[in-house]
């Protein structure tokens, strides 16, 4: 850091990261009566890459009403005999529109030298982190945003509204029928040259003073992906697309020593892939129309119509707590009694199929939901000194 004067100060530096990847490693062991008979690792091929960068950032106070943060990062990435370089500019400018309000504008360009491949299955996500290569070059992102902030009632209440729009390129994703058992060949199996779009509007209001304090946050967002060989080349919802995200948190001070708090969360459902049908075994090279996905299992062949075409149920829950605070000679003691998921909402973590034996001796395939955390009461003791 270098401080020139009250109007200019600089941040600058260099950075180096040496990555070691071991994608799709499977550890298998067989244990009988506490004796390990087999302990073997499969596909344990290590991949290395090197990332170096240098950056310069300057904070400029243009006037009492305008200040700006301008930065530039140079990145050099090495993988085997291939190397990539990038210049990544960014700028954030804040305008003071009144005594208690601000307007913020920003633009950022970034490149990422690590890819994340996700397999969503029926809601249970697994992620595989892999390096950028000659076949899968670094991901690129362009993002613009605008924000407005307003303080009200002598800064007792703060309101923020932000909007953003982001475009992405050089994305990769698992194609139809590609799963962990053959993920060692991720570079050949993955779909490449994908593009993505994300945009959203965020609203936040915070009350910081008084007996009742807390905040409300709401976000509307959308995130999509598009690949030539997925979903007939049409745009589809990304694995983590959740259009609506609403949170409210409040604390009420009953006395100097006692306060109660509550937290409520609502999130839109996530996209998932659930089979829409099945039949006896087929030749896995068999070609189907409408982008059906063939998944061979020990019970036959399942069909998936469109990628991420279905969704889990929405997620929501309520948490409450009461805190008893007391000042001691050597510090502050706090007893807390809380209840997580007060109304015992069975939020889905993933779905799965099971074959249920019927009275006539046949089996019927049924879909079940797996939830993780029911209502959970707890008591805690905290001492701060």
Tab-separated table of C-alpha atoms in Angstrom:
chain	number	residue	atom	x	y	z
A	1	UNK	CA	0.000	0.000	0.000
A	2	UNK	CA	1.235	3.490	-0.776
A	3	UNK	CA	-0.439	6.669	0.463
A	4	UNK	CA	0.402	9.604	-1.804
A	5	UNK	CA	-1.968	12.206	-0.383
A	6	UNK	CA	-5.590	12.521	0.714
A	7	UNK	CA	-6.769	12.260	-2.900
A	8	UNK	CA	-4.637	9.323	-4.067
A	9	UNK	CA	-3.585	6.021	-2.516
A	10	UNK	CA	-2.369	2.834	-4.215
A	11	UNK	CA	-2.526	-0.911	-3.630
A	12	UNK	CA	-0.210	-3.142	-5.656
A	13	UNK	CA	1.324	-6.588	-5.495
A	14	UNK	CA	2.232	-9.876	-7.099
A	15	UNK	CA	0.848	-13.337	-6.520
A	16	UNK	CA	1.701	-16.933	-7.429
A	17	UNK	CA	-0.311	-20.139	-6.994
A	18	UNK	CA	0.805	-23.672	-7.787
A	19	UNK	CA	-2.207	-25.960	-8.231
A	20	UNK	CA	-2.268	-29.727	-7.869
A	21	UNK	CA	-5.476	-31.421	-9.062
A	22	UNK	CA	-6.460	-35.031	-8.587
A	23	UNK	CA	-9.856	-35.239	-10.330
A	24	UNK	CA	-12.173	-38.236	-10.144
A	25	UNK	CA	-10.107	-40.180	-7.640
A	26	UNK	CA	-12.077	-43.085	-6.143
A	27	UNK	CA	-10.925	-44.660	-2.884
A	28	UNK	CA	-12.223	-48.199	-2.367
A	29	UNK	CA	-11.762	-50.343	0.712
A	30	UNK	CA	-13.284	-53.533	2.046
A	31	UNK	CA	-13.483	-54.060	5.788
A	32	UNK	CA	-14.507	-57.253	7.557
A	33	UNK	CA	-14.592	-57.466	11.372
A	34	UNK	CA	-12.502	-54.285	11.730
A	35	UNK	CA	-9.805	-55.710	9.414
A	36	UNK	CA	-9.240	-53.863	6.155
A	37	UNK	CA	-8.911	-56.460	3.405
A	38	UNK	CA	-8.629	-54.059	0.453
A	39	UNK	CA	-7.540	-50.427	0.227
A	40	UNK	CA	-7.074	-49.173	-3.328
A	41	UNK	CA	-7.183	-45.832	-5.151
A	42	UNK	CA	-8.340	-45.659	-8.751
A	43	UNK	CA	-7.718	-42.919	-11.317
A	44	UNK	CA	-5.218	-41.117	-9.082
A	45	UNK	CA	-3.596	-39.077	-11.845
A	46	UNK	CA	-2.262	-35.735	-10.654
A	47	UNK	CA	-2.490	-32.589	-12.806
A	48	UNK	CA	-0.422	-29.483	-12.065
A	49	UNK	CA	-0.738	-25.864	-13.164
A	50	UNK	CA	0.861	-22.538	-12.262
A	51	UNK	CA	-0.837	-19.164	-11.975
A	52	UNK	CA	1.022	-15.850	-11.575
A	53	UNK	CA	-0.369	-12.341	-11.452
A	54	UNK	CA	0.410	-8.705	-10.738
A	55	UNK	CA	-2.093	-5.982	-9.883
A	56	UNK	CA	-2.365	-2.234	-9.365
A	57	UNK	CA	-5.293	-0.459	-7.759
A	58	UNK	CA	-5.749	3.270	-7.177
A	59	UNK	CA	-8.321	5.020	-5.000
A	60	UNK	CA	-9.052	8.532	-6.268
A	61	UNK	CA	-11.024	11.226	-4.465
A	62	UNK	CA	-12.099	13.330	-7.444
A	63	UNK	CA	-14.146	15.756	-5.327
A	64	UNK	CA	-16.196	15.774	-2.157
A	65	UNK	CA	-18.996	14.211	-4.208
A	66	UNK	CA	-17.159	11.665	-6.373
A	67	UNK	CA	-14.637	8.954	-5.571
A	68	UNK	CA	-13.398	6.122	-7.735
A	69	UNK	CA	-11.563	2.828	-7.377
A	70	UNK	CA	-9.706	1.779	-10.551
A	71	UNK	CA	-7.746	-1.446	-10.880
A	72	UNK	CA	-5.885	-3.565	-13.408
A	73	UNK	CA	-4.713	-7.154	-12.960
A	74	UNK	CA	-2.386	-9.047	-15.276
A	75	UNK	CA	-2.596	-12.831	-15.088
A	76	UNK	CA	-0.358	-15.507	-16.646
A	77	UNK	CA	-1.486	-19.120	-16.432
A	78	UNK	CA	0.639	-22.164	-17.345
A	79	UNK	CA	-0.635	-25.679	-18.025
A	80	UNK	CA	1.781	-28.193	-19.557
A	81	UNK	CA	3.212	-26.447	-22.630
A	82	UNK	CA	0.208	-24.123	-22.940
A	83	UNK	CA	-0.060	-20.704	-21.345
A	84	UNK	CA	-2.791	-18.082	-21.234
A	85	UNK	CA	-2.528	-14.424	-20.336
A	86	UNK	CA	-5.181	-11.836	-19.551
A	87	UNK	CA	-5.602	-8.182	-18.596
A	88	UNK	CA	-8.475	-7.684	-16.156
A	89	UNK	CA	-9.698	-4.087	-15.646
A	90	UNK	CA	-12.230	-2.971	-13.069
A	91	UNK	CA	-13.720	0.332	-11.995
A	92	UNK	CA	-16.084	1.371	-9.210
A	93	UNK	CA	-17.275	4.974	-8.961
A	94	UNK	CA	-19.389	6.345	-6.117
A	95	UNK	CA	-21.400	9.561	-6.420
A	96	UNK	CA	-22.685	11.329	-3.323
A	97	UNK	CA	-26.117	12.495	-4.440
A	98	UNK	CA	-27.074	14.115	-1.114
A	99	UNK	CA	-25.970	14.254	2.518
A	100	UNK	CA	-27.315	10.761	3.123
A	101	UNK	CA	-27.471	9.011	-0.263
A	102	UNK	CA	-24.996	7.447	-2.696
A	103	UNK	CA	-25.058	6.106	-6.258
A	104	UNK	CA	-22.538	3.397	-7.262
A	105	UNK	CA	-21.563	2.247	-10.755
A	106	UNK	CA	-19.115	-0.547	-11.549
A	107	UNK	CA	-17.662	-2.602	-14.399
A	108	UNK	CA	-15.464	-5.692	-14.049
A	109	UNK	CA	-13.788	-8.126	-16.430
A	110	UNK	CA	-12.370	-11.353	-14.968
A	111	UNK	CA	-10.904	-14.654	-16.100
A	112	UNK	CA	-10.965	-17.827	-14.017
A	113	UNK	CA	-8.407	-20.587	-14.488
A	114	UNK	CA	-10.390	-23.269	-12.642
A	115	UNK	CA	-13.587	-24.896	-13.907
A	116	UNK	CA	-16.308	-26.428	-11.764
A	117	UNK	CA	-18.206	-29.360	-13.266
A	118	UNK	CA	-21.481	-30.106	-11.462
A	119	UNK	CA	-23.675	-33.165	-11.595
A	120	UNK	CA	-27.088	-32.472	-10.072
A	121	UNK	CA	-28.701	-35.914	-10.309
A	122	UNK	CA	-32.018	-35.620	-8.466
A	123	UNK	CA	-31.027	-32.687	-6.279
A	124	UNK	CA	-27.873	-34.125	-4.681
A	125	UNK	CA	-25.052	-32.032	-6.083
A	126	UNK	CA	-21.493	-33.177	-6.621
A	127	UNK	CA	-18.756	-30.860	-7.841
A	128	UNK	CA	-15.552	-31.659	-9.685
A	129	UNK	CA	-12.872	-28.927	-9.802
A	130	UNK	CA	-10.568	-29.128	-12.819
A	131	UNK	CA	-7.900	-26.839	-14.343
A	132	UNK	CA	-8.237	-24.797	-17.517
A	133	UNK	CA	-6.489	-26.574	-20.400
A	134	UNK	CA	-5.923	-26.102	-24.115
A	135	UNK	CA	-9.214	-27.915	-24.775
A	136	UNK	CA	-11.013	-26.063	-21.959
A	137	UNK	CA	-9.566	-22.501	-21.847
A	138	UNK	CA	-10.129	-20.143	-18.885
A	139	UNK	CA	-13.621	-18.853	-18.252
A	140	UNK	CA	-14.371	-15.186	-19.001
A	141	UNK	CA	-16.784	-12.867	-17.224
A	142	UNK	CA	-18.045	-9.347	-17.910
A	143	UNK	CA	-20.147	-7.729	-15.175
A	144	UNK	CA	-21.793	-4.340	-14.750
A	145	UNK	CA	-23.725	-3.159	-11.720
A	146	UNK	CA	-25.560	-0.127	-10.389
A	147	UNK	CA	-26.477	0.525	-6.774
A	148	UNK	CA	-28.218	3.156	-4.669
A	149	UNK	CA	-27.864	3.633	-0.906
A	150	UNK	CA	-29.955	5.905	1.319
A	151	UNK	CA	-29.767	6.614	5.062
A	152	UNK	CA	-32.979	7.749	6.768
A	153	UNK	CA	-33.892	9.232	10.148
A	154	UNK	CA	-30.367	10.249	11.181
A	155	UNK	CA	-28.914	6.973	9.867
A	156	UNK	CA	-31.258	4.827	11.983
A	157	UNK	CA	-32.414	3.071	8.816
A	158	UNK	CA	-30.268	2.145	5.823
A	159	UNK	CA	-31.726	1.188	2.427
A	160	UNK	CA	-29.733	-0.361	-0.432
A	161	UNK	CA	-30.876	-1.309	-3.939
A	162	UNK	CA	-28.456	-3.009	-6.349
A	163	UNK	CA	-28.819	-4.420	-9.836
A	164	UNK	CA	-26.280	-6.436	-11.830
A	165	UNK	CA	-25.868	-8.083	-15.231
A	166	UNK	CA	-23.169	-10.643	-16.052
A	167	UNK	CA	-22.134	-12.470	-19.230
A	168	UNK	CA	-19.858	-15.530	-19.205
A	169	UNK	CA	-17.952	-17.419	-21.899
A	170	UNK	CA	-15.753	-20.544	-22.216
A	171	UNK	CA	-17.961	-22.442	-19.756
A	172	UNK	CA	-17.909	-26.234	-19.537
A	173	UNK	CA	-20.517	-28.664	-18.239
A	174	UNK	CA	-21.185	-32.387	-18.112
A	175	UNK	CA	-23.027	-33.568	-21.200
A	176	UNK	CA	-25.869	-36.048	-21.185
A	177	UNK	CA	-24.932	-39.439	-19.750
A	178	UNK	CA	-21.629	-38.274	-18.203
A	179	UNK	CA	-21.261	-39.173	-14.531
A	180	UNK	CA	-18.658	-39.723	-11.847
A	181	UNK	CA	-17.795	-43.258	-12.878
A	182	UNK	CA	-16.161	-41.922	-16.045
A	183	UNK	CA	-15.255	-38.412	-14.873
A	184	UNK	CA	-11.544	-39.164	-15.157
A	185	UNK	CA	-11.948	-38.319	-18.844
A	186	UNK	CA	-13.672	-35.026	-18.022
A	187	UNK	CA	-11.717	-33.092	-20.662
A	188	UNK	CA	-13.113	-35.186	-23.511
A	189	UNK	CA	-16.516	-35.902	-21.949
A	190	UNK	CA	-17.461	-32.337	-20.984
A	191	UNK	CA	-19.349	-29.949	-23.238
A	192	UNK	CA	-17.279	-26.849	-24.033
A	193	UNK	CA	-17.560	-23.267	-25.306
A	194	UNK	CA	-20.702	-22.621	-23.299
A	195	UNK	CA	-22.066	-19.179	-22.581
A	196	UNK	CA	-23.952	-17.977	-19.520
A	197	UNK	CA	-26.040	-15.054	-18.361
A	198	UNK	CA	-26.795	-13.916	-14.822
A	199	UNK	CA	-28.744	-10.876	-13.715
A	200	UNK	CA	-30.620	-9.757	-10.654
A	201	UNK	CA	-31.998	-7.044	-8.408
A	202	UNK	CA	-31.186	-6.939	-4.698
A	203	UNK	CA	-33.059	-4.979	-2.021
A	204	UNK	CA	-31.831	-4.530	1.572
A	205	UNK	CA	-33.236	-2.475	4.473
A	206	UNK	CA	-31.531	-2.364	7.869
A	207	UNK	CA	-32.771	-0.824	11.148
A	208	UNK	CA	-29.756	-0.389	13.415
A	209	UNK	CA	-31.023	1.645	16.398
A	210	UNK	CA	-33.824	1.123	18.922
A	211	UNK	CA	-35.344	-1.714	20.929
A	212	UNK	CA	-36.347	-3.443	17.716
A	213	UNK	CA	-33.487	-3.903	15.249
A	214	UNK	CA	-33.040	-6.105	12.233
A	215	UNK	CA	-33.037	-6.289	8.471
A	216	UNK	CA	-35.007	-7.470	5.456
A	217	UNK	CA	-33.313	-8.685	2.269
A	218	UNK	CA	-34.885	-9.744	-1.022
A	219	UNK	CA	-33.163	-10.793	-4.237
A	220	UNK	CA	-34.626	-11.616	-7.614
A	221	UNK	CA	-32.034	-13.308	-9.813
A	222	UNK	CA	-31.749	-15.438	-12.924
A	223	UNK	CA	-28.863	-17.611	-14.125
A	224	UNK	CA	-28.827	-19.588	-17.387
A	225	UNK	CA	-26.402	-21.627	-19.486
A	226	UNK	CA	-26.291	-22.517	-23.171
A	227	UNK	CA	-24.321	-25.276	-24.970
A	228	UNK	CA	-24.556	-26.490	-28.533
A	229	UNK	CA	-25.086	-30.155	-27.582
A	230	UNK	CA	-27.257	-29.752	-24.484
A	231	UNK	CA	-31.013	-29.157	-24.565
A	232	UNK	CA	-30.969	-28.931	-28.408
A	233	UNK	CA	-28.779	-25.857	-28.118
A	234	UNK	CA	-31.484	-23.959	-26.212
A	235	UNK	CA	-30.849	-21.956	-23.052
A	236	UNK	CA	-31.574	-23.740	-19.749
A	237	UNK	CA	-31.607	-22.804	-16.059
A	238	UNK	CA	-28.284	-23.221	-14.284
A	239	UNK	CA	-27.979	-25.775	-11.467
A	240	UNK	CA	-28.037	-23.086	-8.757
A	241	UNK	CA	-30.723	-20.849	-10.289
A	242	UNK	CA	-33.076	-19.682	-7.526
A	243	UNK	CA	-35.157	-16.697	-8.726
A	244	UNK	CA	-36.501	-15.607	-5.327
A	245	UNK	CA	-34.489	-15.295	-2.122
A	246	UNK	CA	-36.153	-13.610	0.877
A	247	UNK	CA	-34.686	-13.266	4.380
A	248	UNK	CA	-35.920	-11.381	7.430
A	249	UNK	CA	-34.114	-11.119	10.765
A	250	UNK	CA	-35.192	-9.214	13.879
A	251	UNK	CA	-34.045	-8.734	17.476
A	252	UNK	CA	-36.196	-7.233	20.228
A	253	UNK	CA	-34.529	-5.997	23.410
A	254	UNK	CA	-36.845	-6.845	26.315
A	255	UNK	CA	-34.407	-5.422	28.859
A	256	UNK	CA	-30.704	-4.730	29.165
A	257	UNK	CA	-30.155	-8.412	29.948
A	258	UNK	CA	-32.718	-10.206	27.787
A	259	UNK	CA	-33.408	-10.155	24.054
A	260	UNK	CA	-35.293	-12.368	21.626
A	261	UNK	CA	-34.557	-12.890	17.943
A	262	UNK	CA	-36.180	-14.553	14.962
A	263	UNK	CA	-34.966	-15.443	11.492
A	264	UNK	CA	-37.123	-16.540	8.521
A	265	UNK	CA	-35.773	-17.696	5.151
A	266	UNK	CA	-37.520	-18.448	1.865
A	267	UNK	CA	-35.736	-19.598	-1.295
A	268	UNK	CA	-37.103	-20.693	-4.644
A	269	UNK	CA	-36.625	-24.312	-5.604
A	270	UNK	CA	-33.457	-25.507	-7.381
A	271	UNK	CA	-33.461	-27.175	-10.808
A	272	UNK	CA	-33.013	-30.950	-10.804
A	273	UNK	CA	-32.941	-33.865	-13.245
A	274	UNK	CA	-35.516	-36.590	-12.576
A	275	UNK	CA	-36.208	-39.480	-14.964
A	276	UNK	CA	-39.539	-39.160	-16.766
A	277	UNK	CA	-39.620	-42.833	-17.748
A	278	UNK	CA	-37.708	-46.093	-18.003
A	279	UNK	CA	-37.588	-49.293	-20.036
A	280	UNK	CA	-35.510	-52.492	-20.206
A	281	UNK	CA	-31.882	-52.262	-21.274
A	282	UNK	CA	-31.068	-50.546	-24.562
A	283	UNK	CA	-27.928	-50.222	-26.600
A	284	UNK	CA	-26.293	-47.107	-25.012
A	285	UNK	CA	-25.468	-45.857	-28.503
A	286	UNK	CA	-29.185	-45.799	-29.373
A	287	UNK	CA	-30.189	-42.298	-30.556
A	288	UNK	CA	-33.307	-40.689	-29.108
A	289	UNK	CA	-35.144	-37.553	-30.116
A	290	UNK	CA	-35.924	-34.506	-27.954
A	291	UNK	CA	-32.607	-34.776	-26.118
A	292	UNK	CA	-33.638	-37.664	-23.891
A	293	UNK	CA	-30.745	-38.728	-21.688
A	294	UNK	CA	-29.935	-42.427	-21.426
A	295	UNK	CA	-28.713	-43.602	-18.039
A	296	UNK	CA	-27.928	-47.311	-17.811
A	297	UNK	CA	-28.470	-48.783	-14.327
A	298	UNK	CA	-28.839	-52.247	-12.859
A	299	UNK	CA	-32.604	-51.992	-13.330
A	300	UNK	CA	-32.799	-50.770	-16.892
A	301	UNK	CA	-32.605	-47.526	-18.813
A	302	UNK	CA	-33.961	-44.188	-17.531
A	303	UNK	CA	-34.982	-41.225	-19.650
A	304	UNK	CA	-34.409	-37.556	-18.860
A	305	UNK	CA	-36.279	-35.193	-21.167
A	306	UNK	CA	-34.610	-31.790	-20.734
A	307	UNK	CA	-31.703	-30.684	-18.560
A	308	UNK	CA	-32.829	-29.025	-15.308
A	309	UNK	CA	-36.449	-29.094	-16.504
A	310	UNK	CA	-37.881	-29.916	-13.052
A	311	UNK	CA	-37.345	-28.360	-9.615
A	312	UNK	CA	-37.248	-29.300	-5.961
A	313	UNK	CA	-39.881	-27.890	-3.621
A	314	UNK	CA	-39.152	-24.357	-2.264
A	315	UNK	CA	-36.969	-24.044	0.846
A	316	UNK	CA	-38.156	-22.145	3.924
A	317	UNK	CA	-37.767	-22.304	7.688
A	318	UNK	CA	-38.123	-20.216	10.894
A	319	UNK	CA	-35.538	-20.016	13.712
A	320	UNK	CA	-36.092	-18.317	17.083
A	321	UNK	CA	-33.856	-17.677	20.100
A	322	UNK	CA	-33.857	-15.975	23.496
A	323	UNK	CA	-30.618	-14.717	25.056
A	324	UNK	CA	-29.923	-14.014	28.735
A	325	UNK	CA	-26.928	-11.693	29.148
A	326	UNK	CA	-25.146	-10.800	32.377
A	327	UNK	CA	-22.022	-8.786	33.050
A	328	UNK	CA	-19.580	-10.599	35.337
A	329	UNK	CA	-16.355	-9.403	36.970
A	330	UNK	CA	-14.183	-11.043	34.336
A	331	UNK	CA	-16.412	-10.770	31.252
A	332	UNK	CA	-19.900	-11.214	29.790
A	333	UNK	CA	-21.936	-14.403	30.222
A	334	UNK	CA	-24.688	-15.368	27.757
A	335	UNK	CA	-27.172	-18.225	27.973
A	336	UNK	CA	-29.057	-18.895	24.736
A	337	UNK	CA	-32.117	-21.062	24.147
A	338	UNK	CA	-32.953	-21.539	20.482
A	339	UNK	CA	-35.131	-23.584	18.148
A	340	UNK	CA	-34.008	-24.303	14.579
A	341	UNK	CA	-36.774	-24.953	12.033
A	342	UNK	CA	-39.602	-24.129	14.437
A	343	UNK	CA	-42.467	-25.523	12.324
A	344	UNK	CA	-40.436	-28.611	11.312
A	345	UNK	CA	-40.416	-27.915	7.580
A	346	UNK	CA	-39.242	-30.985	5.659
A	347	UNK	CA	-37.088	-29.207	3.099
A	348	UNK	CA	-35.921	-31.536	0.312
A	349	UNK	CA	-32.198	-32.192	0.039
A	350	UNK	CA	-32.540	-34.655	-2.828
A	351	UNK	CA	-34.985	-37.151	-4.328
A	352	UNK	CA	-34.468	-40.852	-4.951
A	353	UNK	CA	-36.346	-43.832	-6.388
A	354	UNK	CA	-37.142	-47.125	-4.687
A	355	UNK	CA	-38.971	-50.200	-5.918
A	356	UNK	CA	-41.840	-51.064	-3.545
A	357	UNK	CA	-43.240	-54.585	-3.423
A	358	UNK	CA	-46.971	-54.616	-4.138
A	359	UNK	CA	-49.605	-57.093	-2.878
A	360	UNK	CA	-49.766	-58.791	-6.260
A	361	UNK	CA	-46.039	-59.582	-6.095
A	362	UNK	CA	-44.949	-56.909	-8.581
A	363	UNK	CA	-42.713	-53.930	-7.868
A	364	UNK	CA	-43.717	-50.321	-8.351
A	365	UNK	CA	-41.117	-47.580	-8.726
A	366	UNK	CA	-41.800	-44.626	-6.394
A	367	UNK	CA	-40.116	-41.281	-5.852
A	368	UNK	CA	-39.070	-40.318	-2.301
A	369	UNK	CA	-37.737	-37.131	-0.739
A	370	UNK	CA	-34.718	-37.007	1.571
A	371	UNK	CA	-34.649	-34.199	4.166
A	372	UNK	CA	-31.803	-33.495	6.570
A	373	UNK	CA	-32.643	-31.173	9.462
A	374	UNK	CA	-35.978	-31.335	11.335
A	375	UNK	CA	-36.882	-29.125	14.297
A	376	UNK	CA	-33.785	-28.857	16.551
A	377	UNK	CA	-33.899	-27.207	20.011
A	378	UNK	CA	-30.602	-26.253	21.619
A	379	UNK	CA	-29.080	-24.576	24.662
A	380	UNK	CA	-25.704	-22.854	24.622
A	381	UNK	CA	-23.432	-21.044	27.052
A	382	UNK	CA	-21.016	-18.329	25.988
A	383	UNK	CA	-18.470	-16.376	28.035
A	384	UNK	CA	-16.744	-13.369	26.468
A	385	UNK	CA	-13.740	-11.816	28.190
